[in-house]
Amino acid sequence: MTYDVEQIRKDFPILERKIRGKQLVYLDNAATTQKPRQVINALVHYYEHYNAAVHRALHTLGEEATEAYEASRVKAGRFINAPHPEQEIVFTRNTTESINLVAHGWGRKFLRLGDEIVVSRMEHHSNLVPWQLVALATGAKLRYIEIDDTGHLIWDDVLAKIGERSKVVAITQMSNVLGTINPIKEIAEVAHRFGAIVVVDGAQSVPHMPVDVQELDCDFLAFSSHKMLGPTGVGVLWGKRALLDAMDPFLGGGSMISRVADDTSTYAETPMKFEAGVPNIADVIAFGSAIDYLEGLGMDAVRAHEIAITQYAIDRLSATDGVVVYGPADATEKGGAVTFNYRDLHPHDLSQVLDQEAIAIRAGHHCAQPLMRRLDTVATARASFYLYNRHDEVDALIDGIKASDRIFGDVARTAAR
């Protein structure tokens, strides 16, 4: 099937929007993606036809809601080739909560004084702060794998930092700033040699490329619905069954128990042990529609489209006078996030000027302050692409950057007079 961007865009009503009379150019997909009509319709259909609590009601609405909710669990598992989706997929609120679940459920139980948690310099705070908290609570120590000037992990440092004391290697598969795709399979091989578990932040990778947890041989993978066309408020944690079974529950309450006595309780089997209370039913069901949509396009096709548009963006930005682009220059080595700075203009100012042109980008430290310090900057601008972006939107971005130069150049010249 031919990948038809124009046809795809017709499924996304928000892309028809104009801001200040100008056509919206949405380039903030690493933060969250837009939603197709199929996902929006799934939300409406649930509330109009079978709104009910799952896993407890015996009436028709409850059974229909439970069936649809569990169908999304199977779809999420199938999407990453989980061997046992019904037992290994846990729904949370987001990637952050998924990683916290592992950090608190596994880390607090099994880490000891002197153990080491290995992270990388390019981690999002979601895959860093939870490990800092666990390290403080257990006496474990964080070690950072450094990156080179091209935005890649330094492999010699991988081998130097993962060793006998390593118990956890927590690493992103795709940087939300640099876009760098890390060699998870090779890292997992090194980590398992020393008996460490591998926790992968897949928030940026799972929406953009085929991901196979059996091929990667990681131990946990966390990702979010809203970054892959689905609603906000739904996260996924996949984990190997034995590891999930060994973990303590993160939250206590209804639905996660087997038996409750006066002073103690026993817990339900995974994944219910980790899903206390009434879950986010409607959004989980709509997330299933988002997975259907992505599978309909084919993740290989999505990835190929993103490589093409990302390379075009890198080439055009790199050829623009005054622009500094961070991260790999080869789009086959990275995802759709392209981070840059322009002259001495603060990224926040640039973002505001671009917004006047109806161009939405991200500006700031991107929840990756240790990486910002490595790049020797306090903030960057980031354009991030997804399956519905077009090459002419990259052209609009370049035109917007040049417009900012004219605006702030005029301000500087006026101030100098």
Short mmCIF file of C-alpha atoms in Angstrom, two decimals:
data_model
loop_
_atom_site.label_atom_id
_atom_site.label_comp_id
_atom_site.label_asym_id
_atom_site.label_seq_id
_atom_site.Cartn_x
_atom_site.Cartn_y
_atom_site.Cartn_z
CA MET A 1 0.00 0.00 0.00
CA THR A 2 1.36 3.43 -0.92
CA TYR A 3 2.00 5.73 2.03
CA ASP A 4 -0.26 8.71 1.26
CA VAL A 5 0.34 11.62 3.65
CA GLU A 6 -2.46 13.71 2.17
CA GLN A 7 -4.94 10.90 2.72
CA ILE A 8 -3.65 10.35 6.26
CA ARG A 9 -4.01 14.02 7.13
CA LYS A 10 -7.72 13.85 6.32
CA ASP A 11 -8.13 11.63 9.41
CA PHE A 12 -6.82 14.39 11.73
CA PRO A 13 -9.38 17.20 12.07
CA ILE A 14 -7.06 19.44 14.10
CA LEU A 15 -4.62 19.68 11.19
CA GLU A 16 -7.28 21.69 9.31
CA ARG A 17 -7.14 24.40 11.95
CA LYS A 18 -5.90 27.90 11.20
CA ILE A 19 -4.31 30.16 13.81
CA ARG A 20 -4.40 33.89 13.18
CA GLY A 21 -5.49 33.08 9.65
CA LYS A 22 -2.50 30.83 8.98
CA GLN A 23 -2.49 27.08 8.50
CA LEU A 24 -1.37 25.17 11.61
CA VAL A 25 2.04 23.50 11.30
CA TYR A 26 2.32 21.06 14.19
CA LEU A 27 5.92 20.08 14.91
CA ASP A 28 5.69 19.17 18.61
CA ASN A 29 4.99 15.47 18.23
CA ALA A 30 7.64 14.34 20.70
CA ALA A 31 5.54 16.07 23.38
CA THR A 32 2.22 14.64 22.22
CA THR A 33 0.68 13.63 18.92
CA GLN A 34 -2.62 14.61 17.36
CA LYS A 35 -5.55 12.17 17.27
CA PRO A 36 -7.29 10.67 14.24
CA ARG A 37 -11.08 10.59 13.97
CA GLN A 38 -10.98 6.84 14.61
CA VAL A 39 -9.61 7.40 18.12
CA ILE A 40 -11.94 10.30 18.86
CA ASN A 41 -14.90 8.24 17.65
CA ALA A 42 -13.88 5.32 19.89
CA LEU A 43 -14.05 7.60 22.93
CA VAL A 44 -17.50 8.89 21.97
CA HIS A 45 -18.75 5.38 21.17
CA TYR A 46 -17.72 4.07 24.59
CA TYR A 47 -19.52 6.82 26.47
CA GLU A 48 -22.60 6.63 24.26
CA HIS A 49 -22.96 2.84 24.24
CA TYR A 50 -21.24 0.88 27.02
CA ASN A 51 -19.89 3.16 29.74
CA ALA A 52 -19.39 0.93 32.78
CA ALA A 53 -16.74 -0.14 35.29
CA VAL A 54 -14.60 -3.07 34.19
CA HIS A 55 -13.77 -6.34 35.96
CA ARG A 56 -16.65 -6.24 38.43
CA ALA A 57 -20.05 -5.62 36.85
CA LEU A 58 -21.96 -8.69 35.61
CA HIS A 59 -24.39 -6.72 33.45
CA THR A 60 -24.09 -6.33 29.69
CA LEU A 61 -22.47 -2.90 29.75
CA GLY A 62 -19.84 -4.06 32.23
CA GLU A 63 -19.05 -7.17 30.20
CA GLU A 64 -18.75 -5.17 26.98
CA ALA A 65 -16.48 -2.60 28.62
CA THR A 66 -14.29 -5.33 30.14
CA GLU A 67 -14.01 -7.12 26.80
CA ALA A 68 -12.94 -3.92 25.00
CA TYR A 69 -10.52 -2.94 27.78
CA GLU A 70 -8.81 -6.33 27.75
CA ALA A 71 -8.72 -6.30 23.96
CA SER A 72 -6.58 -3.14 24.17
CA ARG A 73 -4.21 -4.97 26.52
CA VAL A 74 -3.73 -7.72 23.95
CA LYS A 75 -3.26 -5.16 21.15
CA ALA A 76 -0.63 -3.28 23.17
CA GLY A 77 1.24 -6.52 23.80
CA ARG A 78 1.01 -7.62 20.19
CA PHE A 79 2.33 -4.22 19.05
CA ILE A 80 5.65 -4.84 20.83
CA ASN A 81 5.60 -8.64 20.33
CA ALA A 82 5.11 -9.44 24.01
CA PRO A 83 4.97 -13.22 24.45
CA HIS A 84 2.15 -13.14 27.03
CA PRO A 85 0.17 -9.87 26.70
CA GLU A 86 -2.63 -10.88 29.06
CA GLN A 87 -0.19 -11.29 31.95
CA GLU A 88 2.64 -8.93 31.02
CA ILE A 89 0.96 -5.66 29.97
CA VAL A 90 0.16 -3.27 32.83
CA PHE A 91 -1.82 -0.10 32.17
CA THR A 92 -0.66 3.00 34.03
CA ARG A 93 -1.20 6.74 33.53
CA ASN A 94 1.91 7.40 31.44
CA THR A 95 5.53 6.39 30.83
CA THR A 96 6.61 8.22 33.97
CA GLU A 97 4.29 6.17 36.15
CA SER A 98 5.38 2.96 34.42
CA ILE A 99 9.02 3.62 35.26
CA ASN A 100 8.12 4.65 38.80
CA LEU A 101 6.27 1.36 39.15
CA VAL A 102 9.46 -0.56 38.35
CA ALA A 103 11.66 1.72 40.45
CA HIS A 104 9.46 1.40 43.52
CA GLY A 105 8.05 -2.10 42.98
CA TRP A 106 11.33 -3.76 42.01
CA GLY A 107 14.04 -1.29 43.02
CA ARG A 108 13.01 -0.68 46.62
CA LYS A 109 12.60 -4.42 47.15
CA PHE A 110 15.82 -5.69 45.60
CA LEU A 111 18.42 -2.87 45.60
CA ARG A 112 20.93 -2.67 48.44
CA LEU A 113 23.70 -0.36 49.66
CA GLY A 114 26.52 -0.31 47.11
CA ASP A 115 24.45 -1.58 44.20
CA GLU A 116 24.64 0.49 41.01
CA ILE A 117 21.93 1.85 38.73
CA VAL A 118 23.32 2.69 35.30
CA VAL A 119 21.62 5.44 33.27
CA SER A 120 22.76 7.50 30.30
CA ARG A 121 23.49 11.19 29.95
CA MET A 122 20.58 11.58 27.54
CA GLU A 123 17.79 10.37 29.84
CA HIS A 124 14.49 12.19 30.18
CA HIS A 125 13.82 13.11 33.82
CA SER A 126 11.14 10.37 33.79
CA ASN A 127 13.87 7.77 33.57
CA LEU A 128 16.20 9.51 35.97
CA VAL A 129 14.39 11.06 38.93
CA PRO A 130 12.62 7.79 39.95
CA TRP A 131 16.02 6.10 40.09
CA GLN A 132 17.48 8.99 42.08
CA LEU A 133 14.69 8.53 44.64
CA VAL A 134 15.26 4.80 44.85
CA ALA A 135 19.01 5.29 45.17
CA LEU A 136 18.47 7.66 48.09
CA ALA A 137 16.14 5.17 49.76
CA THR A 138 18.33 2.09 49.29
CA GLY A 139 21.91 3.36 49.27
CA ALA A 140 22.40 2.41 45.65
CA LYS A 141 24.50 4.63 43.39
CA LEU A 142 23.78 6.13 39.97
CA ARG A 143 26.36 5.89 37.19
CA TYR A 144 26.07 7.77 33.88
CA ILE A 145 27.04 6.49 30.45
CA GLU A 146 28.42 9.51 28.60
CA ILE A 147 27.77 10.58 25.00
CA ASP A 148 30.11 11.83 22.30
CA ASP A 149 29.83 15.08 20.38
CA THR A 150 27.62 13.47 17.71
CA GLY A 151 25.01 12.51 20.30
CA HIS A 152 25.80 8.77 20.42
CA LEU A 153 26.55 6.72 23.51
CA ILE A 154 30.27 6.10 23.97
CA TRP A 155 30.48 2.31 23.74
CA ASP A 156 33.68 2.08 25.76
CA ASP A 157 31.83 3.90 28.52
CA VAL A 158 28.95 1.42 28.27
CA LEU A 159 31.46 -1.35 28.94
CA ALA A 160 33.12 0.66 31.70
CA LYS A 161 29.94 1.59 33.57
CA ILE A 162 28.09 -1.74 33.46
CA GLY A 163 29.79 -4.24 35.75
CA GLU A 164 29.60 -6.53 38.74
CA ARG A 165 27.82 -3.99 40.94
CA SER A 166 25.19 -3.12 38.30
CA LYS A 167 21.69 -4.21 39.22
CA VAL A 168 19.65 -1.97 36.90
CA VAL A 169 20.41 -0.46 33.51
CA ALA A 170 17.73 2.16 32.81
CA ILE A 171 18.01 3.65 29.36
CA THR A 172 16.01 5.33 26.63
CA GLN A 173 15.68 3.61 23.28
CA MET A 174 15.28 6.96 21.51
CA SER A 175 16.35 10.31 22.97
CA ASN A 176 13.58 12.88 23.21
CA VAL A 177 16.15 15.63 22.55
CA LEU A 178 18.78 14.26 20.19
CA GLY A 179 16.60 11.61 18.58
CA THR A 180 19.48 9.15 18.95
CA ILE A 181 18.46 5.48 18.73
CA ASN A 182 20.44 3.46 21.26
CA PRO A 183 21.61 -0.16 20.72
CA ILE A 184 19.33 -1.71 23.33
CA LYS A 185 19.91 -5.31 22.29
CA GLU A 186 23.68 -4.96 22.65
CA ILE A 187 23.35 -3.09 25.95
CA ALA A 188 20.99 -5.78 27.28
CA GLU A 189 23.53 -8.44 26.35
CA VAL A 190 26.19 -6.66 28.43
CA ALA A 191 23.82 -6.01 31.35
CA HIS A 192 22.58 -9.60 31.51
CA ARG A 193 26.17 -10.81 31.55
CA PHE A 194 26.35 -9.24 35.03
CA GLY A 195 22.81 -10.17 36.09
CA ALA A 196 21.39 -6.63 35.82
CA ILE A 197 17.85 -5.96 34.63
CA VAL A 198 17.29 -3.63 31.67
CA VAL A 199 14.52 -1.04 31.89
CA VAL A 200 13.82 0.69 28.58
CA ASP A 201 12.12 4.06 28.19
CA GLY A 202 10.24 3.55 24.93
CA ALA A 203 8.19 6.76 25.05
CA GLN A 204 9.82 8.05 21.87
CA SER A 205 10.65 4.80 20.10
CA VAL A 206 7.48 2.71 20.27
CA PRO A 207 5.35 5.32 18.43
CA HIS A 208 7.88 5.74 15.62
CA MET A 209 9.50 2.42 14.75
CA PRO A 210 8.93 -1.33 15.01
CA VAL A 211 9.83 -2.45 18.54
CA ASP A 212 10.11 -6.12 19.51
CA VAL A 213 10.76 -6.82 23.18
CA GLN A 214 11.76 -10.41 22.47
CA GLU A 215 14.31 -9.27 19.91
CA LEU A 216 15.67 -6.59 22.27
CA ASP A 217 15.68 -9.00 25.23
CA CYS A 218 15.02 -6.14 27.63
CA ASP A 219 13.27 -6.81 30.95
CA PHE A 220 10.87 -3.87 31.09
CA LEU A 221 9.57 -1.45 28.44
CA ALA A 222 7.56 1.67 29.24
CA PHE A 223 5.63 3.87 26.79
CA SER A 224 2.61 6.18 26.52
CA SER A 225 -0.60 6.19 24.48
CA HIS A 226 -0.70 9.93 23.82
CA LYS A 227 2.59 9.95 21.93
CA MET A 228 1.22 7.38 19.45
CA LEU A 229 -2.14 8.87 18.43
CA GLY A 230 -4.00 7.70 21.55
CA PRO A 231 -5.49 9.68 24.44
CA THR A 232 -3.56 11.11 27.35
CA GLY A 233 -3.75 9.35 30.71
CA VAL A 234 -2.74 5.89 29.49
CA GLY A 235 0.71 4.42 29.94
CA VAL A 236 1.97 0.92 29.33
CA LEU A 237 4.46 -1.14 31.25
CA TRP A 238 5.55 -4.41 29.72
CA GLY A 239 7.66 -6.67 31.91
CA LYS A 240 8.83 -10.24 31.94
CA ARG A 241 6.29 -12.28 33.86
CA ALA A 242 8.69 -13.58 36.52
CA LEU A 243 9.93 -10.07 37.30
CA LEU A 244 6.41 -8.67 37.54
CA ASP A 245 5.40 -11.53 39.82
CA ALA A 246 8.35 -10.80 42.12
CA MET A 247 7.53 -7.09 42.46
CA ASP A 248 5.48 -5.50 45.20
CA PRO A 249 2.36 -3.57 44.20
CA PHE A 250 2.79 0.16 43.68
CA LEU A 251 -0.68 1.18 44.83
CA GLY A 252 -3.16 -0.60 47.10
CA GLY A 253 -6.93 -0.61 46.91
CA GLY A 254 -9.81 -2.20 45.06
CA SER A 255 -9.35 -4.59 42.14
CA MET A 256 -5.72 -5.44 42.98
CA ILE A 257 -6.42 -7.90 45.80
CA SER A 258 -7.05 -11.59 46.18
CA ARG A 259 -8.17 -11.59 49.82
CA VAL A 260 -8.31 -8.88 52.47
CA ALA A 261 -8.09 -9.75 56.18
CA ASP A 262 -8.24 -7.30 59.06
CA ASP A 263 -4.51 -6.62 59.09
CA THR A 264 -3.10 -7.98 55.84
CA SER A 265 -4.02 -8.69 52.25
CA THR A 266 -2.97 -10.99 49.47
CA TYR A 267 -2.80 -9.68 45.95
CA ALA A 268 -4.24 -10.56 42.60
CA GLU A 269 -2.02 -12.01 39.91
CA THR A 270 -0.27 -9.75 37.43
CA PRO A 271 -1.25 -7.49 35.79
CA MET A 272 -4.23 -6.81 38.08
CA LYS A 273 -1.89 -6.55 41.07
CA PHE A 274 -0.68 -3.24 39.62
CA GLU A 275 -4.01 -1.74 38.51
CA ALA A 276 -5.67 -0.59 41.73
CA GLY A 277 -9.02 1.16 41.51
CA VAL A 278 -11.23 1.85 38.49
CA PRO A 279 -8.86 2.37 35.56
CA ASN A 280 -8.98 4.89 32.72
CA ILE A 281 -11.40 2.72 30.76
CA ALA A 282 -12.45 4.97 27.90
CA ASP A 283 -8.94 6.08 27.07
CA VAL A 284 -7.52 2.56 27.22
CA ILE A 285 -10.20 1.41 24.78
CA ALA A 286 -9.49 4.36 22.47
CA PHE A 287 -5.78 3.55 22.72
CA GLY A 288 -6.66 0.22 21.14
CA SER A 289 -8.06 2.14 18.17
CA ALA A 290 -4.79 4.09 17.91
CA ILE A 291 -2.87 0.82 17.73
CA ASP A 292 -5.25 -0.41 15.03
CA TYR A 293 -4.56 2.78 13.08
CA LEU A 294 -0.77 2.43 13.32
CA GLU A 295 -0.89 -1.23 12.39
CA GLY A 296 -3.04 -0.32 9.40
CA LEU A 297 -0.31 2.01 8.16
CA GLY A 298 2.48 -0.38 9.06
CA MET A 299 5.30 0.67 11.39
CA ASP A 300 7.92 0.06 8.72
CA ALA A 301 6.11 2.56 6.49
CA VAL A 302 5.80 5.07 9.35
CA ARG A 303 9.51 4.75 10.06
CA ALA A 304 10.44 5.18 6.38
CA HIS A 305 8.34 8.34 6.13
CA GLU A 306 9.93 9.79 9.25
CA ILE A 307 13.45 9.07 8.06
CA ALA A 308 12.73 10.95 4.84
CA ILE A 309 11.22 14.05 6.44
CA THR A 310 13.73 14.10 9.31
CA GLN A 311 16.68 13.97 6.93
CA TYR A 312 15.12 16.79 4.92
CA ALA A 313 14.76 18.85 8.11
CA ILE A 314 18.34 18.16 9.22
CA ASP A 315 19.71 19.11 5.81
CA ARG A 316 17.69 22.31 5.54
CA LEU A 317 18.39 23.44 9.11
CA SER A 318 22.10 22.64 8.79
CA ALA A 319 22.25 24.73 5.61
CA THR A 320 20.60 27.72 7.31
CA ASP A 321 23.12 30.32 8.42
CA GLY A 322 23.26 30.63 12.21
CA VAL A 323 21.54 27.31 13.01
CA VAL A 324 23.33 24.72 15.20
CA VAL A 325 21.78 21.23 15.03
CA TYR A 326 22.42 18.74 17.85
CA GLY A 327 22.48 14.96 17.59
CA PRO A 328 23.15 12.50 14.75
CA ALA A 329 23.18 14.00 11.25
CA ASP A 330 22.04 10.72 9.67
CA ALA A 331 18.28 10.27 10.04
CA THR A 332 18.60 6.48 9.88
CA GLU A 333 20.34 6.68 13.27
CA LYS A 334 17.64 8.72 14.96
CA GLY A 335 13.94 9.39 15.35
CA GLY A 336 11.91 12.38 14.27
CA ALA A 337 13.14 14.87 16.89
CA VAL A 338 15.47 17.54 15.53
CA THR A 339 16.95 19.85 18.14
CA PHE A 340 18.69 23.10 17.32
CA ASN A 341 19.58 26.61 18.37
CA TYR A 342 19.63 29.74 16.25
CA ARG A 343 22.33 32.36 16.72
CA ASP A 344 22.07 33.82 20.23
CA LEU A 345 18.26 33.86 20.15
CA HIS A 346 16.71 32.19 23.18
CA PRO A 347 14.59 29.19 22.12
CA HIS A 348 11.60 30.61 24.00
CA ASP A 349 11.74 33.77 21.89
CA LEU A 350 12.10 31.72 18.73
CA SER A 351 9.12 29.56 19.71
CA GLN A 352 6.99 32.65 20.28
CA VAL A 353 7.86 34.10 16.90
CA LEU A 354 7.12 30.78 15.21
CA ASP A 355 3.79 30.62 17.02
CA GLN A 356 2.87 33.91 15.37
CA GLU A 357 3.32 32.01 12.10
CA ALA A 358 1.10 29.16 13.44
CA ILE A 359 4.14 26.87 13.75
CA ALA A 360 4.20 24.80 16.96
CA ILE A 361 7.60 23.63 18.20
CA ARG A 362 9.00 22.91 21.69
CA ALA A 363 11.53 25.11 23.46
CA GLY A 364 13.28 24.60 26.78
CA HIS A 365 15.34 21.94 28.50
CA HIS A 366 12.93 19.15 27.42
CA CYS A 367 13.04 17.54 30.88
CA ALA A 368 16.67 16.58 30.24
CA GLN A 369 18.78 19.01 32.25
CA PRO A 370 21.85 16.74 32.60
CA LEU A 371 21.92 16.50 28.80
CA MET A 372 21.57 20.28 28.42
CA ARG A 373 24.66 20.71 30.59
CA ARG A 374 26.54 18.22 28.39
CA LEU A 375 25.52 20.24 25.33
CA ASP A 376 26.66 23.41 27.14
CA THR A 377 23.33 25.16 26.73
CA VAL A 378 20.39 25.94 29.00
CA ALA A 379 17.75 25.25 26.38
CA THR A 380 17.17 24.30 22.76
CA ALA A 381 14.41 24.49 20.17
CA ARG A 382 12.98 21.18 18.97
CA ALA A 383 10.95 20.33 15.88
CA SER A 384 9.60 16.79 16.02
CA PHE A 385 7.84 14.99 13.19
CA TYR A 386 5.26 12.26 12.87
CA LEU A 387 3.41 10.27 10.30
CA TYR A 388 1.27 13.18 9.04
CA ASN A 389 3.96 15.84 8.58
CA ARG A 390 4.92 17.08 5.12
CA HIS A 391 8.10 18.46 3.64
CA ASP A 392 6.48 21.86 3.02
CA GLU A 393 6.04 22.16 6.80
CA VAL A 394 9.82 21.95 7.14
CA ASP A 395 10.04 24.77 4.60
CA ALA A 396 7.58 26.79 6.70
CA LEU A 397 9.80 26.22 9.75
CA ILE A 398 12.86 27.53 7.91
CA ASP A 399 10.91 30.59 6.73
CA GLY A 400 9.74 31.17 10.31
CA ILE A 401 13.29 31.03 11.63
CA LYS A 402 14.36 33.62 9.09
CA ALA A 403 11.38 35.77 10.10
CA SER A 404 12.57 35.65 13.71
CA ASP A 405 15.94 36.90 12.61
CA ARG A 406 14.36 39.87 10.92
CA ILE A 407 12.22 40.68 13.98
CA PHE A 408 14.95 40.41 16.59
CA GLY A 409 17.51 41.98 14.27
CA ASP A 410 15.28 45.01 13.98
CA VAL A 411 14.90 45.11 17.77
CA ALA A 412 18.66 44.98 18.24
CA ARG A 413 19.28 47.65 15.64
CA THR A 414 16.63 49.91 17.22
CA ALA A 415 18.19 49.44 20.66
CA ALA A 416 21.61 50.30 19.27
CA ARG A 417 20.46 53.63 17.88
#
